Short mmCIF file of C-alpha atoms and ligand atoms in Angstrom, two decimals:
data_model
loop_
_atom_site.label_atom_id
_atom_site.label_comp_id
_atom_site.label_asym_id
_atom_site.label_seq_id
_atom_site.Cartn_x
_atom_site.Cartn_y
_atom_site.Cartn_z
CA UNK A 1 92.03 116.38 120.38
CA UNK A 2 88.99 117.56 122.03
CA UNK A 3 88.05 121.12 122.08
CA UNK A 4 85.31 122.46 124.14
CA UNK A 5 83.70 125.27 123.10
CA UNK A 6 84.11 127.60 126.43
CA UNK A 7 87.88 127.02 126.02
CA UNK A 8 87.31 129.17 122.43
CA UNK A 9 87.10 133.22 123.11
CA UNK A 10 84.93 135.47 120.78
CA UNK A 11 88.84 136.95 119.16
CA UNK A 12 90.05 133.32 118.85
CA UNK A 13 92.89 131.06 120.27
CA UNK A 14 95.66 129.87 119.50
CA UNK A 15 96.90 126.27 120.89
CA UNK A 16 100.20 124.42 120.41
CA UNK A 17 101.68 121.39 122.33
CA UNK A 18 101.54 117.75 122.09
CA UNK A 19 99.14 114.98 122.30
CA UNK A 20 98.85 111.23 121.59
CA UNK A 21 99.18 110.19 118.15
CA UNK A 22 95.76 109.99 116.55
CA UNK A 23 96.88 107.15 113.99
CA UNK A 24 98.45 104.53 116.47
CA UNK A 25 95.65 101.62 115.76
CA UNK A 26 96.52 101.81 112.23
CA UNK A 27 100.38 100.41 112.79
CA UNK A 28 101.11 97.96 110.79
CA UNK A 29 104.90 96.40 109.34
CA UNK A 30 105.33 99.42 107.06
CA UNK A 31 104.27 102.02 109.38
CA UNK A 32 104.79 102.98 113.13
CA UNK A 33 104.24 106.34 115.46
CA UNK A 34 107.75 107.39 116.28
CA UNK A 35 106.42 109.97 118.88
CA UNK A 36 103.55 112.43 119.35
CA UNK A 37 101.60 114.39 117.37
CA UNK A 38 102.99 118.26 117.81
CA UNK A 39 100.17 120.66 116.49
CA UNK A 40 100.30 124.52 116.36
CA UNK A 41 96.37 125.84 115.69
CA UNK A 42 94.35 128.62 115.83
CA UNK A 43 90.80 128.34 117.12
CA UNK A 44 87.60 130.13 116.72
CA UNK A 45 83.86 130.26 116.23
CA UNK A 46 81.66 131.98 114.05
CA UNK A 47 78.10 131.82 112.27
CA UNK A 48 77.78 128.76 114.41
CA UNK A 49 80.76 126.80 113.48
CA UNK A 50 83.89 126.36 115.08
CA UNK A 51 87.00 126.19 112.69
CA UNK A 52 90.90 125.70 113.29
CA UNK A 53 93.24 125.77 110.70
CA UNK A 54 97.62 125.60 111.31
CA UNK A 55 99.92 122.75 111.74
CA UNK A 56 100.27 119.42 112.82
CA UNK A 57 103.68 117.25 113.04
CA UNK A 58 103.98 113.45 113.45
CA UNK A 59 106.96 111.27 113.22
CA UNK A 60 106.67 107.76 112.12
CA UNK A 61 108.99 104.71 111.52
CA UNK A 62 108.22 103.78 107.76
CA UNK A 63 109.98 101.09 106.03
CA UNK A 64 111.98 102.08 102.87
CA UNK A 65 110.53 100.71 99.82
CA UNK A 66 114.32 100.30 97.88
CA UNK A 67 116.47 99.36 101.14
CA UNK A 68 113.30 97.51 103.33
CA UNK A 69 115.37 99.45 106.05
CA UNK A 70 112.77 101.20 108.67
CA UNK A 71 113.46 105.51 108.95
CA UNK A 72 111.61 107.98 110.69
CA UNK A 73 109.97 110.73 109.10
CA UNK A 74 107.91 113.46 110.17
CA UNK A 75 104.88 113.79 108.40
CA UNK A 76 104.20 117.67 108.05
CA UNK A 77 100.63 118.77 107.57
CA UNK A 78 101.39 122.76 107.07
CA UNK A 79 97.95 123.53 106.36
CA UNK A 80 95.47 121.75 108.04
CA UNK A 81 91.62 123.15 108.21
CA UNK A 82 89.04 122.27 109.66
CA UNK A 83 85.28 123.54 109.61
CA UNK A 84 82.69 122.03 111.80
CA UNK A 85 79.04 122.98 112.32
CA UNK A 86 77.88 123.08 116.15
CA UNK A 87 74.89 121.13 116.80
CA UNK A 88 74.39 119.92 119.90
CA UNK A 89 77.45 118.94 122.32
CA UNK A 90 79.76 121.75 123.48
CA UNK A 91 82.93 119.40 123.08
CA UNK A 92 84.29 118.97 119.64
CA UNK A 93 86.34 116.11 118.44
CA UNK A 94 89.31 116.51 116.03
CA UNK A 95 90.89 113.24 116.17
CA UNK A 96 89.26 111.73 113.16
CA UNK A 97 90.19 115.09 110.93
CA UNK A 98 94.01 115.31 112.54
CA UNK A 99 93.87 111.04 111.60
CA UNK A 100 92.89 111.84 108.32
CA UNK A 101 95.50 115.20 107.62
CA UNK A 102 98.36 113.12 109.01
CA UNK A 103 97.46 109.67 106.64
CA UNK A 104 96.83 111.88 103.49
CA UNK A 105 100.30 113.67 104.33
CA UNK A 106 102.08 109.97 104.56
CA UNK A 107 104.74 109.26 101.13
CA UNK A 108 102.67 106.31 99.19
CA UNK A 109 106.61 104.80 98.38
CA UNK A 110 108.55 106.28 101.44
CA UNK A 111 112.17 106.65 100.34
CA UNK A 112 114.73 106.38 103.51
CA UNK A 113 116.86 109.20 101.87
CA UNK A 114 114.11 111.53 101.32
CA UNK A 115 115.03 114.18 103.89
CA UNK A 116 118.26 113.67 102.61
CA UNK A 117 120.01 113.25 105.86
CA UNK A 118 120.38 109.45 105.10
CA UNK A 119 122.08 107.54 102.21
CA UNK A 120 119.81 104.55 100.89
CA UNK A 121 121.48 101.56 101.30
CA UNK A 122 119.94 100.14 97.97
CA UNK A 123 120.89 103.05 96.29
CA UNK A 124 124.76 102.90 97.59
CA UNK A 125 124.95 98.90 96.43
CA UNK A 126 124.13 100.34 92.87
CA UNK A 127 127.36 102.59 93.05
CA UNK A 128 129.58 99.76 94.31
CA UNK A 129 128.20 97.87 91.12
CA UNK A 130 129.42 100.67 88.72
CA UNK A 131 132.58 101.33 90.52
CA UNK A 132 133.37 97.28 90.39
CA UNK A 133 132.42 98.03 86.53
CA UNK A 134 135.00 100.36 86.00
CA UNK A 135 138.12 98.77 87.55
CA UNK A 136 137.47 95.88 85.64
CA UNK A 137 137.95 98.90 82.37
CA UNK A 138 140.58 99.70 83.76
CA UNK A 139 142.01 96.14 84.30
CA UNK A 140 141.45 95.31 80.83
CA UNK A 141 143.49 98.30 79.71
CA UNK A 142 146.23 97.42 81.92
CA UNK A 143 146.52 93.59 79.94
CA UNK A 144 146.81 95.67 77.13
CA UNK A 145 149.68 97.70 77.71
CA UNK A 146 151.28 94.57 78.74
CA UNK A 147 150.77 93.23 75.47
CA UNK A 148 152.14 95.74 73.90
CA UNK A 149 155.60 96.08 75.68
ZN1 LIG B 1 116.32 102.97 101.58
#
């Protein structure tokens, strides 16, 4: 995102929309852009700096470390600041900070079930396991009452 400093009024501004996604030539296997980047920011300049702090929103496609199954998540950023001193050019480049918010935001071992709208597949074989566990119990038990009778 590139601000230019006439866009910025002495009481401030406030922007929100959508852009391109600042951290699409770092995709790799583990980790895609699943859309744009949303931000929501207030603007404005003083003692000859221009800061913006607010919001920024990216979905991604990240690969579950338990199930290897790819999820999207949106990586929130809720408080996102920047503080720039103006030398020189009248346009002002956020990109690299909004990269930087967004990859410091990203889980290190993204779980697919942690917005909990998702049941991890890894997790779920586990339960089968214990269930298959417990008929055999009860299986057992059954022999023995046959015993007995
Ligand atoms: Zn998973």
């Amino acid at each position: 995102m590139k601000v230019h400093l006439k866009q910025i009024p002495a009481q401030g501004l406030n922007m929100e929309g959508e852009e391109d996604s600042p951290i699409q030539e770092l995709e790799s296997e583990e980790i895609r852009c699943a859309g744009r980047l949303h931000y929501d920011l207030d603007f404005g300049v003083a003692g000859g700096a221009l800061w913006a702090n607010g919001s920024l929103s990216q979905p991604v496609e990240l690969r579950c470390v338990s199930c290897l199954e790819n999820f999207v998540h949106d990586v929130r950023a809720p408080a996102f600041a920047v503080h720039m001193e103006l030398r020189g050019p009248e346009t002002v480049d956020l990109t690299p900070s909004m990269r930087e918010e967004i990859l410091l935001n990203l889980p290190a071992h993204p779980h697919c079930d942690r917005d909990g709208d998702r049941v991890c597949q890894a997790k779920q074989v586990k339960t089968a396991e214990q269930d298959t566990r417990r008929e055999s119990d009860w299986s057992a038990l059954d022999k023995l009452k046959i015993q007995k009778r």
